[in-house]
Short mmCIF file of C-alpha atoms and ligand atoms in Angstrom, two decimals:
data_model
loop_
_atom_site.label_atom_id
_atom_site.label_comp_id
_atom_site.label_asym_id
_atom_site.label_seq_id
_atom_site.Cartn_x
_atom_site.Cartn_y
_atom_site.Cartn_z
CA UNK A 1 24.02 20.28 -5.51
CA UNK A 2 21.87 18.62 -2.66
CA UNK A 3 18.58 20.11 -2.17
CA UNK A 4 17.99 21.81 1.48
CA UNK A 5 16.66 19.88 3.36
CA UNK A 6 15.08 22.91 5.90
CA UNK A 7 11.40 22.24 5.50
CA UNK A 8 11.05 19.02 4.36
CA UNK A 9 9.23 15.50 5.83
CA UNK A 10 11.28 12.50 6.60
CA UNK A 11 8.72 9.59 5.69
CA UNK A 12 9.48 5.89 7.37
CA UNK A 13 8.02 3.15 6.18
CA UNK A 14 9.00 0.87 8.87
CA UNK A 15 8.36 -3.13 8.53
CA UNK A 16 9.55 -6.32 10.59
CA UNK A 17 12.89 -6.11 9.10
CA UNK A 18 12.92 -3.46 6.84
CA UNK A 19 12.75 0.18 6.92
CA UNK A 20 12.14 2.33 3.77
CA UNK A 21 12.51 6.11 3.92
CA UNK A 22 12.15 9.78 1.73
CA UNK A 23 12.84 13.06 3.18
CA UNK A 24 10.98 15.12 0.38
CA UNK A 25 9.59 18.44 0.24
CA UNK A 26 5.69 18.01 0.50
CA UNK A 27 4.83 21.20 -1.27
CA UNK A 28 7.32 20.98 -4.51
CA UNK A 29 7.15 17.38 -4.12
CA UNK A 30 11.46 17.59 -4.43
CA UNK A 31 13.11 14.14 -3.33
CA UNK A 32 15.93 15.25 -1.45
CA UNK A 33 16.89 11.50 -0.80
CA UNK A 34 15.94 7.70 -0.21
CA UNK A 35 16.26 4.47 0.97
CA UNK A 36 16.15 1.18 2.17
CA UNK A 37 17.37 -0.88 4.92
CA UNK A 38 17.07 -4.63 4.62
CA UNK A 39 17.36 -7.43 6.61
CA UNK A 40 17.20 -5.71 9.39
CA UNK A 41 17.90 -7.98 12.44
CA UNK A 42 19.63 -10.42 10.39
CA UNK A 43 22.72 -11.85 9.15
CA UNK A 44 23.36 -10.06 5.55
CA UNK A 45 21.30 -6.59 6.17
CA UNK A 46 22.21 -3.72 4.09
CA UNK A 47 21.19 -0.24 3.57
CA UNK A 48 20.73 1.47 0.07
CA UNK A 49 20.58 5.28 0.35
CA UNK A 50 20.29 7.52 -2.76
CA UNK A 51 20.88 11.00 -2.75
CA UNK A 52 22.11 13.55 -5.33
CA UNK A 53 22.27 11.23 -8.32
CA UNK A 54 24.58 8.79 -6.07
CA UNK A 55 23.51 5.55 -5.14
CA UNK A 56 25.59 3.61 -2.39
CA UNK A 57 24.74 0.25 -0.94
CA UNK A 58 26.83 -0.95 2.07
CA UNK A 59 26.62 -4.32 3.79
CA UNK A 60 26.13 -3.44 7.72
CA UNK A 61 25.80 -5.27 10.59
CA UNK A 62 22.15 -3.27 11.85
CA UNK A 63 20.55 -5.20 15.00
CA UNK A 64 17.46 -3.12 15.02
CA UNK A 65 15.54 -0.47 13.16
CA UNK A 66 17.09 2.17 15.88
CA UNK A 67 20.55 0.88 14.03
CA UNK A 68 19.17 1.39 10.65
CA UNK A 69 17.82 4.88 11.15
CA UNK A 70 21.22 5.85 12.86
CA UNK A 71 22.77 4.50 9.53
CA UNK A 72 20.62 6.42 7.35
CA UNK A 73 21.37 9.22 9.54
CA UNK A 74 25.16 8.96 8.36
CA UNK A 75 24.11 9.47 4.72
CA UNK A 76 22.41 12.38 5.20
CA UNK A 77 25.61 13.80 7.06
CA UNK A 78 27.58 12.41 4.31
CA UNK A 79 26.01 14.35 2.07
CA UNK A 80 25.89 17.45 4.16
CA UNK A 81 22.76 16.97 5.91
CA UNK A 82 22.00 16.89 9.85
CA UNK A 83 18.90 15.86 10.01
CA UNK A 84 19.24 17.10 13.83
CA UNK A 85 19.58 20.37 13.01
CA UNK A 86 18.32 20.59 8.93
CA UNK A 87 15.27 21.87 10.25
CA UNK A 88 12.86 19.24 9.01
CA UNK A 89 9.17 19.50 9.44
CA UNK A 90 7.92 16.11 10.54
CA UNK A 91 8.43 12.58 10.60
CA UNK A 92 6.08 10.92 8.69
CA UNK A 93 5.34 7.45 9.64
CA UNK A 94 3.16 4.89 7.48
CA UNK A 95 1.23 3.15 10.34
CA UNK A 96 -1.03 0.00 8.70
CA UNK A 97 -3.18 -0.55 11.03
CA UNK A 98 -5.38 2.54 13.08
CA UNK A 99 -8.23 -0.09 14.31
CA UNK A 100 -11.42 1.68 15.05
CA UNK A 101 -9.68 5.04 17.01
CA UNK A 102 -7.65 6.22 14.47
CA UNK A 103 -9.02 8.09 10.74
CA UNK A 104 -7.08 10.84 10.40
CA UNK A 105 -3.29 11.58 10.61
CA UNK A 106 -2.58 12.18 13.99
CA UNK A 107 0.19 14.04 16.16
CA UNK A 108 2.48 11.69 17.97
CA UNK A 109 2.93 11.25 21.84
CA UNK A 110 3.25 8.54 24.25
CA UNK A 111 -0.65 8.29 24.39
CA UNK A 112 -0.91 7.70 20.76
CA UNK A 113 1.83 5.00 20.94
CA UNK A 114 0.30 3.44 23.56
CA UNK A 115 -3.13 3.47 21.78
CA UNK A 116 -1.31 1.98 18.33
CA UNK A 117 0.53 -0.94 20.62
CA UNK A 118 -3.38 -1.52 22.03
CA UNK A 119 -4.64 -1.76 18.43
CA UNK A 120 -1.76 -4.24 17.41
CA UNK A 121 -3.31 -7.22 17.67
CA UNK A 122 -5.47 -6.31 14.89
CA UNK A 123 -2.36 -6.03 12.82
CA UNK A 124 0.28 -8.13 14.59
CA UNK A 125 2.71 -8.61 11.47
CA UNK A 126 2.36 -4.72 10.97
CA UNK A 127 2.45 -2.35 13.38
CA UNK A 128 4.88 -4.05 16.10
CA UNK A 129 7.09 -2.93 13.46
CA UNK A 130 5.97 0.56 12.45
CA UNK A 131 5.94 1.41 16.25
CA UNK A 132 9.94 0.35 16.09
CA UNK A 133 9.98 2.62 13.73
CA UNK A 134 8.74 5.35 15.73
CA UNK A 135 10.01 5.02 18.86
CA UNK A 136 13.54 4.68 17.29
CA UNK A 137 13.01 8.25 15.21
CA UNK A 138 11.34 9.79 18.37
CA UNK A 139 14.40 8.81 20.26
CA UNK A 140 16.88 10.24 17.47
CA UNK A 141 14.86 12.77 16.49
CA UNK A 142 13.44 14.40 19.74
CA UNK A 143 13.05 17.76 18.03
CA UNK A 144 10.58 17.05 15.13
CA UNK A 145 7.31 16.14 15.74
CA UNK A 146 6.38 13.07 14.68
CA UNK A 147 2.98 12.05 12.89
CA UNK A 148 1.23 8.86 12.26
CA UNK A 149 -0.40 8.46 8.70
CA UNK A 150 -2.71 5.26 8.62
CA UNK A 151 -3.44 3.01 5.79
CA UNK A 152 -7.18 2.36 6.78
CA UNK A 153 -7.83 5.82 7.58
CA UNK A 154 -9.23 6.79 4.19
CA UNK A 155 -11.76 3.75 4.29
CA UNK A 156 -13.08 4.61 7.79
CA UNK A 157 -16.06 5.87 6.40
CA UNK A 158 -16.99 2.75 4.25
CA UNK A 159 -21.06 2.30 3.94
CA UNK A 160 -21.97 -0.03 6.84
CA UNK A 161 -22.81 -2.46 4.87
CA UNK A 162 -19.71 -2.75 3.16
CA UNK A 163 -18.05 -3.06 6.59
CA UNK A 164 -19.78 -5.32 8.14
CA UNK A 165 -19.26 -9.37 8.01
CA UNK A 166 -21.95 -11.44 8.55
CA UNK A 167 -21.36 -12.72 12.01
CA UNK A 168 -22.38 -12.54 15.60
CA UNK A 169 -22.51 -8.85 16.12
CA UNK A 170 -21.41 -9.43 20.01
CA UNK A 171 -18.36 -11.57 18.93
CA UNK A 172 -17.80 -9.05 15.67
CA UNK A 173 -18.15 -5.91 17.98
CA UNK A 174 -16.34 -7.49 21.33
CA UNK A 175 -13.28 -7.80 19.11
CA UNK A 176 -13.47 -5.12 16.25
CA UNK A 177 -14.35 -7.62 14.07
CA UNK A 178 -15.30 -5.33 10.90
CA UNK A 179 -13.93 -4.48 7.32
CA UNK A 180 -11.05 -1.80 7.91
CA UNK A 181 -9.61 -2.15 4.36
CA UNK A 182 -5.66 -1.15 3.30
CA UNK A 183 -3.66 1.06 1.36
CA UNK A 184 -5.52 3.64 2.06
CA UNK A 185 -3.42 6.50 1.38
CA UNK A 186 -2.86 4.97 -1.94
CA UNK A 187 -6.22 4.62 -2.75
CA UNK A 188 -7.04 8.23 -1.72
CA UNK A 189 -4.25 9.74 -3.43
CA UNK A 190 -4.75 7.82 -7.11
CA UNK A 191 -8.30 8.42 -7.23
CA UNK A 192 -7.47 12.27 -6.48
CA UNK A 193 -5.03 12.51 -9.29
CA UNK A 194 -7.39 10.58 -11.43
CA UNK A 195 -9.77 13.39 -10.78
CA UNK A 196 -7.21 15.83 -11.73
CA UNK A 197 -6.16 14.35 -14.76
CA UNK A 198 -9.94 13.91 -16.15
CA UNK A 199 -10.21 18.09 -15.26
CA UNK A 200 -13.27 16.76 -13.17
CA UNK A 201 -14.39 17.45 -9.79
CA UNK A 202 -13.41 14.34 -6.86
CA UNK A 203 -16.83 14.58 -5.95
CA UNK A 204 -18.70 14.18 -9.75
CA UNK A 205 -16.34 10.73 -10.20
CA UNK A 206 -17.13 7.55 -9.85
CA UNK A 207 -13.98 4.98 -10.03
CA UNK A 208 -12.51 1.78 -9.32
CA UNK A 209 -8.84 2.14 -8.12
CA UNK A 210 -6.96 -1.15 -8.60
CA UNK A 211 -3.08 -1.05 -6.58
CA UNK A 212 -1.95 -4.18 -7.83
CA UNK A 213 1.70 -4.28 -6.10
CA UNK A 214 3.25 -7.32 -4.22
CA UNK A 215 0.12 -6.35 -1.93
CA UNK A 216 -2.88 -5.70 -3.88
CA UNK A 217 -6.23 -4.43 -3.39
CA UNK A 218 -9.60 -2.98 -4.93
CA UNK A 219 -11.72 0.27 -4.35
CA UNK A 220 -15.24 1.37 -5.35
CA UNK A 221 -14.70 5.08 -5.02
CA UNK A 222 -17.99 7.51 -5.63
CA UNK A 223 -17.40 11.21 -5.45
CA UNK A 224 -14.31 10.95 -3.38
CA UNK A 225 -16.05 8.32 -0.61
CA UNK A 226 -14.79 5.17 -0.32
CA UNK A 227 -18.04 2.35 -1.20
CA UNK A 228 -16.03 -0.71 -0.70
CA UNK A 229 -12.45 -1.97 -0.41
CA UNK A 230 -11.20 -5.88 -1.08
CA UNK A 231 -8.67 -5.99 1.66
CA UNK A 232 -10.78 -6.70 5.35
CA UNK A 233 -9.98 -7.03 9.04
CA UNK A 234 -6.59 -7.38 7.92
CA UNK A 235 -4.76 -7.09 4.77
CA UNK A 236 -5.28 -10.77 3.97
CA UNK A 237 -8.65 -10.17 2.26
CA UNK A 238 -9.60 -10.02 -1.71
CA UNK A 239 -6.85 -10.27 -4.53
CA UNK A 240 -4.68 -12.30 -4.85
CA UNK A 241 -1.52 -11.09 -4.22
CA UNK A 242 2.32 -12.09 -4.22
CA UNK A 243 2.33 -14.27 -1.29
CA UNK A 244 -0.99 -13.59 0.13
CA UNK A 245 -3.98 -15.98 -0.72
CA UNK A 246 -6.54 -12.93 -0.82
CA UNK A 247 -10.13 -14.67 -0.20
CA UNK A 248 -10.45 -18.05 0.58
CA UNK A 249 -13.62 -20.40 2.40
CA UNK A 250 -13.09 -19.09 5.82
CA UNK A 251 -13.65 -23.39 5.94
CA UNK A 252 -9.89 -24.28 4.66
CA UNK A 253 -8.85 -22.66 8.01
CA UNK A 254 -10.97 -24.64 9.98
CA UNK A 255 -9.59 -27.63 7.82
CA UNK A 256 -6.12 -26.48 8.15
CA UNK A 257 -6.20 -26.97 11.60
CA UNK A 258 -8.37 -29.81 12.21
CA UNK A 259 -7.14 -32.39 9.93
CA UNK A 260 -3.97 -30.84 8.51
CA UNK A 261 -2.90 -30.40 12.40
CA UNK A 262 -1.57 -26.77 11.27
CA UNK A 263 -0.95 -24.40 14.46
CA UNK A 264 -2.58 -21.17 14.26
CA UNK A 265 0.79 -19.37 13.81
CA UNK A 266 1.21 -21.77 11.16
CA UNK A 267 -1.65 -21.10 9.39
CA UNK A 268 -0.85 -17.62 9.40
CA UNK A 269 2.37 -18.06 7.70
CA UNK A 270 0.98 -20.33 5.15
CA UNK A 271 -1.96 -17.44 4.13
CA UNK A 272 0.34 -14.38 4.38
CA UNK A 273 3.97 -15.62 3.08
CA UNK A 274 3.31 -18.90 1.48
CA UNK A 275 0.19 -18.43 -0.38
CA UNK A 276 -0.96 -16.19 -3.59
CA UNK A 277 0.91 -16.33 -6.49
CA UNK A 278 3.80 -17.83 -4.83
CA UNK A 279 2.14 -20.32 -3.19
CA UNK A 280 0.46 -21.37 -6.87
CA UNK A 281 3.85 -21.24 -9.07
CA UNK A 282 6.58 -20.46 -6.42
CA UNK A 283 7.08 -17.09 -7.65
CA UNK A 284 5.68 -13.65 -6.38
CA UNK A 285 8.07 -11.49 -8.59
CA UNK A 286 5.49 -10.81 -11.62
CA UNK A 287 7.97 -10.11 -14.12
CA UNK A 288 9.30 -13.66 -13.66
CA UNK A 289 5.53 -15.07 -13.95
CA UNK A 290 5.20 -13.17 -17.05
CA UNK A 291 8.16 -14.42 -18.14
CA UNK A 292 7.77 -18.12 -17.52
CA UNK A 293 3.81 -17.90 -19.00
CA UNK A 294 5.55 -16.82 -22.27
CA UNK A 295 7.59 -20.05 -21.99
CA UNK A 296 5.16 -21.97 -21.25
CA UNK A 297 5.00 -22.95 -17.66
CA UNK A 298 1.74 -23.97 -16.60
CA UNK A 299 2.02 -23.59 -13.03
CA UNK A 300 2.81 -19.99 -13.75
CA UNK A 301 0.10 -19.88 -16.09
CA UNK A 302 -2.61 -21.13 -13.77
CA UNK A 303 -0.90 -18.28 -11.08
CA UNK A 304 -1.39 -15.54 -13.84
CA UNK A 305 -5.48 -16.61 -14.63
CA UNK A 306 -6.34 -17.43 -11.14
CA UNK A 307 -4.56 -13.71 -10.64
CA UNK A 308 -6.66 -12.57 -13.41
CA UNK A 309 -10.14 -14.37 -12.60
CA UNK A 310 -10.05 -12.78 -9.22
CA UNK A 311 -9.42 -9.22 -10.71
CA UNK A 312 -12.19 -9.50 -12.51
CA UNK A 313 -15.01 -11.05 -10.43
CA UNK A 314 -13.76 -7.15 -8.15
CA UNK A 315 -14.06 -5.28 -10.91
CA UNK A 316 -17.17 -6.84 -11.82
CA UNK A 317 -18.50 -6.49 -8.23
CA UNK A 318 -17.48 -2.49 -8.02
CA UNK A 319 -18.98 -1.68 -11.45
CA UNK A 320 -22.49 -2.49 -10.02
CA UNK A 321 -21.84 -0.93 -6.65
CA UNK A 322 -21.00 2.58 -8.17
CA UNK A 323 -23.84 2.24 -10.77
CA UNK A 324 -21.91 4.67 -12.97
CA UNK A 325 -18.26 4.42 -13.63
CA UNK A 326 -16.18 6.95 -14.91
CA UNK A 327 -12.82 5.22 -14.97
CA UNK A 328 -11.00 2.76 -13.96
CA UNK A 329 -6.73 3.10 -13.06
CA UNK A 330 -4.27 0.59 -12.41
CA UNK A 331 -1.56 1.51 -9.79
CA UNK A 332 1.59 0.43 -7.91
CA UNK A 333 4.14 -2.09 -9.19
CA UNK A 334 1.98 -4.57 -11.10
CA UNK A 335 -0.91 -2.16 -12.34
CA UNK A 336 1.88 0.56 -13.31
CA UNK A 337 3.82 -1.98 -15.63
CA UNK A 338 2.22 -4.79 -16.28
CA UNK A 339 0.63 -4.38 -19.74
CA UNK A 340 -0.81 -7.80 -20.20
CA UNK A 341 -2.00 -7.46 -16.67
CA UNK A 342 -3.97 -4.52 -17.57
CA UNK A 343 -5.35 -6.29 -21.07
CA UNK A 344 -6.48 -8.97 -19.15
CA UNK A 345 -8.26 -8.09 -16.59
CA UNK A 346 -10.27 -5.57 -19.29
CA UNK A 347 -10.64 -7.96 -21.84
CA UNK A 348 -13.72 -8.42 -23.66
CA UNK A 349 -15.80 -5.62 -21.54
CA UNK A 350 -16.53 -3.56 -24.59
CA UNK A 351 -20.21 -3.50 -24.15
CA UNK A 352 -20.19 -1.85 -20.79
CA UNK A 353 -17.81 0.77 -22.24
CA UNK A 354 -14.86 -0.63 -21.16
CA UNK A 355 -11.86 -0.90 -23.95
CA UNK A 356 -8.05 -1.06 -23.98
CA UNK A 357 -5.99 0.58 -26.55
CA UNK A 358 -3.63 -1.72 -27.53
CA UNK A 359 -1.30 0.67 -28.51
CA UNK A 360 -1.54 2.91 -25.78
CA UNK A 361 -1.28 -0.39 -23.21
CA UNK A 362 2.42 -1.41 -25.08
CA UNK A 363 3.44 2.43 -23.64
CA UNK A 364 5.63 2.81 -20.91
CA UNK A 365 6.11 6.20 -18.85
CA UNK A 366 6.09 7.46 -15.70
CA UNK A 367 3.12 9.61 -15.58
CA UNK A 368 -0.60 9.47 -15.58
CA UNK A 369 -2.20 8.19 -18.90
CA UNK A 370 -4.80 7.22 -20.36
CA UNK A 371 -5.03 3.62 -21.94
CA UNK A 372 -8.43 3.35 -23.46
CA UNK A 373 -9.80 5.74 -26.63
CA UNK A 374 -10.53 9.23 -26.16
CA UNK A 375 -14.39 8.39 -26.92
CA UNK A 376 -14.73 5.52 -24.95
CA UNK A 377 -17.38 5.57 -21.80
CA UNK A 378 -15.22 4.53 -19.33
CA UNK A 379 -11.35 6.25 -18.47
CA UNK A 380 -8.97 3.74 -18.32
CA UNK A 381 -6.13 5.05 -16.92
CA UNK A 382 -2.54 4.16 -15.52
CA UNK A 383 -1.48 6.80 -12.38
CA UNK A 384 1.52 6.02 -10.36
CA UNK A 385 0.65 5.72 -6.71
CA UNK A 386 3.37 7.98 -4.23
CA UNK A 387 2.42 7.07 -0.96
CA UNK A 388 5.27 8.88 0.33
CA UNK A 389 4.15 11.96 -1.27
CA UNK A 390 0.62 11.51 0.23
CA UNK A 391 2.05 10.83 3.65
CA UNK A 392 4.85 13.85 3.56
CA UNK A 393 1.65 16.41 2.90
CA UNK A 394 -0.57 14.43 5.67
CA UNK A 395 2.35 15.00 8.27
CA UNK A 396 2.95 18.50 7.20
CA UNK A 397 -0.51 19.55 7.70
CA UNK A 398 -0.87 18.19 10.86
CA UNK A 399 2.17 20.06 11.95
CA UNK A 400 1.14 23.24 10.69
CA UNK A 401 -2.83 23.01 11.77
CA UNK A 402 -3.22 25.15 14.50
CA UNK A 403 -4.16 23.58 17.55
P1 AMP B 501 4.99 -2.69 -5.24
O1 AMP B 501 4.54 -3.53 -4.08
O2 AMP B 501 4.00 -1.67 -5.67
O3 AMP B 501 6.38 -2.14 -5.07
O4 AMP B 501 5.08 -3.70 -6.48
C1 AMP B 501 6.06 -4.70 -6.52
C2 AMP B 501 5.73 -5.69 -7.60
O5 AMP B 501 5.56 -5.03 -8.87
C3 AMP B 501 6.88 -6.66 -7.85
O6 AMP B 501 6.78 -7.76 -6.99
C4 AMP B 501 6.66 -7.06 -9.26
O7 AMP B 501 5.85 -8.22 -9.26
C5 AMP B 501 5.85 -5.95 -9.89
N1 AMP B 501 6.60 -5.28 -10.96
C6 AMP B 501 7.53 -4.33 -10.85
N2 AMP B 501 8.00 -3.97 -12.07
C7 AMP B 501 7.36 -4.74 -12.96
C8 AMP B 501 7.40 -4.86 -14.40
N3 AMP B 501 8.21 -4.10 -15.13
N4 AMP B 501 6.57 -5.77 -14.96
C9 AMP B 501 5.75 -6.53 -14.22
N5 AMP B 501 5.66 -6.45 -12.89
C10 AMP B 501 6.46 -5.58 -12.26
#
């Protein structure tokens, strides 16, 4: 039987030629369906849509993201489900970048779009794409309100100093040059749950979050305010990551272009699809990596420590930030399965309180646990990161919040 759909948030994840969605019921947390265009806008796209135990993948011609919501649209009717008339509570949309106007989940109308498109050149592989996404469900969708859910909002209040990079303040503040930091909703919503799971109150932990996916990033989290993030102006900053370099000497840019001859757009490309762990073995997929340093390979090798090294100098960094830490929890795709990852990057800490259980490391599952021994000072934790969850209750509260 397919669960109603009548009060529940259809959640876009829209990017330059892809377009995830959920329609999920923010309060029971019920996944009534999902999917995934991809290749949107090329030769070869496809949409995957999942919905009462069924999975079905068709190869599609789909132009545009307008195409691919129209697509996804079909499922849903396949299945029994207008999504014109199911009565759904919101559109949800994942929005990366909210520059310096936007912190809290925010109603949708042309004003706000036009404000996003303003703030896109802070985020110009990003939110080009998630305003696609927007304008096509507006135009499709004309009766549910729409709502934008931001990835930096949760770090908007990062300590100044935290924010701030050292340069000219008139050049830093003529261009919103400042630290925004991403994944915020992820970020938010682990360290919550990690709260939940220790029985303790948000604001009496102190944590480092670590969402180690094909994007990855770092949080020093006190009493539920954000102290510091890894990721920057952009989402370039920090770990490495699967194709993104994370930090480097702002100096190799300079280099890139001066005696390398690299264009700017060029440069860009290199950093954000050519670089981290692909860049250093050719391979971004950390299963593979893992895979090939158990054989081996010593380009994947050097990948996985340079991966590793990084992790740690963060982790290093946050623990004397917060002073006190009460735990520290992997998330995402990486941090959620990657054992050795998780060994690693914890390895040899056991003087500041810091141990893994081996045992309890080699266990897979699907909720929140605890890795480390009961006694030990410091929670180490695994919590799976739902974004989509996060940004279904977001939209539904802004919907319902009287205005
Ligand atoms: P995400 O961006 O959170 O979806 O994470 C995607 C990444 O998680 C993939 O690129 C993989 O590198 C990694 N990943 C997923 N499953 C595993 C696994 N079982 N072991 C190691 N890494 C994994």
């Amino acid at each position: 039987m397919s669960a109603g759909a009548e009060g529940a948030v259809l959640v876009l994840n829209a990017g330059s030629s892809s377009l995830k969605y959920q329609l999920l019921h923010p309060d029971t947390q019920q996944v009534v369906a999902d999917g995934i265009a991809e290749r949107i806008g090329d030769h070869g796209s496809s949409i995957t849509h999942e919905q009462d135990g069924d999975v079905e993948k068709v190869s599609v011609e789909l132009p545009d993201h307008h195409a691919a919501i129209e697509r996804a649209m079909q499922f849903f009717t396949d299945h029994g489900t207008d999504l014109r008339s199911a009565g759904l509570r919101a559109v949800g949309h994942r929005v990366v970048h909210g520059g310096r106007t936007f912190f809290r989940p925010t109603l949708i109308d042309d004003e706000v779009i036009g404000e996003i498109s303003r703030i896109s050149s802070l985020a110009p592989l990003h939110n080009p794409a998630n305003l696609i996404g927007i304008t096509a469900a507006r135009t499709l969708l004309p009766e549910v309100p729409s709502v934008a859910v931001f990835d930096t909002a949760f770090f908007h209040g990062l300590p100044d100093a935290a924010a701030t990079y050292a340069i000219d303040r008139g050049v830093a503040s003529m261009h919103a040059i400042r630290r925004y930091g991403f994944h915020g909703t992820s970020h938010e919503y682990v360290s919550e749950q990690v709260a939940l799971f220790l029985d303790r109150p948000l604001d009496e932990v102190n944590q480092i979050v670590l969402h180690l996916g094909n994007g990855a990033s770092a949080s020093a989290i006190a009493g539920g305010r954000p102290m510091d993030t890894s990721m920057g102006m952009t989402p370039l900053e920090g770990l490495v990551m699967g194709t993104r370099s994370g930090d480097i000497d702002p100096g190799i840019v300079l280099h890139l272009h001066r005696v390398a001859k690299l264009e700017v757009d060029q440069i860009d490309t290199l950093l954000n699809k050519q670089s981290g762990l692909k860049g250093l073995c050719g391979e971004n997929d950390f299963r593979t990596i893992t895979e090939k340093v158990a054989d081996g390979d010593q380009s994947a090798r050097r990948a996985y420590d340079v991966y590793i090294h990084r992790l740690r100098r963060y982790i290093g960094a946050y623990m004397i930030e917060l002073g006190r830490v009460d735990a520290i929890t992997f998330t995402a795709g990486v941090g959620e399965n990657a054992a050795s990852v998780r060994a690693d990057a914890l390895a040899g800490l056991e003087n500041y309180g810091i141990v893994v259980d081996a045992e309890r490391n080699a266990l897979r599952g699907k909720d929140a646990r605890r890795i480390s021994p009961d006694d030990a000072d410091i929670a180490v934790l695994v919590v799976p990161t739902n974004e989509e969850l996060a940004i279904a209750r977001q939209s539904a509260e802004v919907v319902t919040r009287p205005r």
